[in-house]
């Protein structure tokens, strides 16, 4: 299995809702990432988990809460989002955090906040 | 000056053309270079990655790194309409700095 899967593909939520994005990989990768991507912009790093521990939080607002239940799964919990949070949310994984750090991306979740 | 510069395009070419996509960078510590292809509203797909300088070929794609000029290229031979996408370069400075820095992407249109 050489892919990263993400669910759901699309999500529409109101500003008072709580929802979660899910990501899964079975490549044995030890680092997993959440990115946010706006139209015509490169991906913007949000969080990094290395060996199931949060290693980087790029000053993301607390309405985004990551979780790594095990080495294959990554969640992003969403609460009280704003319309400007509407974007494509990408999960990625990489073999490690040393020389082999090429990232493999999932298809993304397109989030719309009303 | 941004760490990674990439012309956003769009670059429009006829089917069958050789396409050259390029990025320049300013951080001399970068030594791991990646190219991604991203179709509209999809996640980026890793096309190729190279370590340090030199060329790497995979089918119709060739990645080239010139560290002395801080310049990387992706060549696509015999371009097809299905190659129409945004191409992102990314680079990192392992082992200490493994998070890639992305270029803004070049939009490529291959017309029949």
Coordinates of C-alpha atoms in Angstrom, one line a residue, chain A residues 36 38 61 63-64 80-89 111-113:
Chain A
X36 CA -3.6 23.8 4.7
X38 CA -5.6 28.0 -0.3
X61 CA -5.1 28.6 16.3
X63 CA -9.7 25.8 17.1
X64 CA -7.5 23.2 15.2
X80 CA -15.6 27.0 16.1
X81 CA -13.9 27.6 12.7
X82 CA -14.1 30.8 10.8
X83 CA -15.1 31.2 7.1
X84 CA -11.4 32.1 6.4
X85 CA -10.5 28.6 7.4
X86 CA -12.1 27.3 4.3
X87 CA -9.4 25.5 2.3
X88 CA -8.0 22.2 1.1
X89 CA -6.6 20.3 4.1
X111 CA -13.5 22.2 3.8
X112 CA -16.1 24.9 3.6
X113 CA -17.0 26.9 6.7

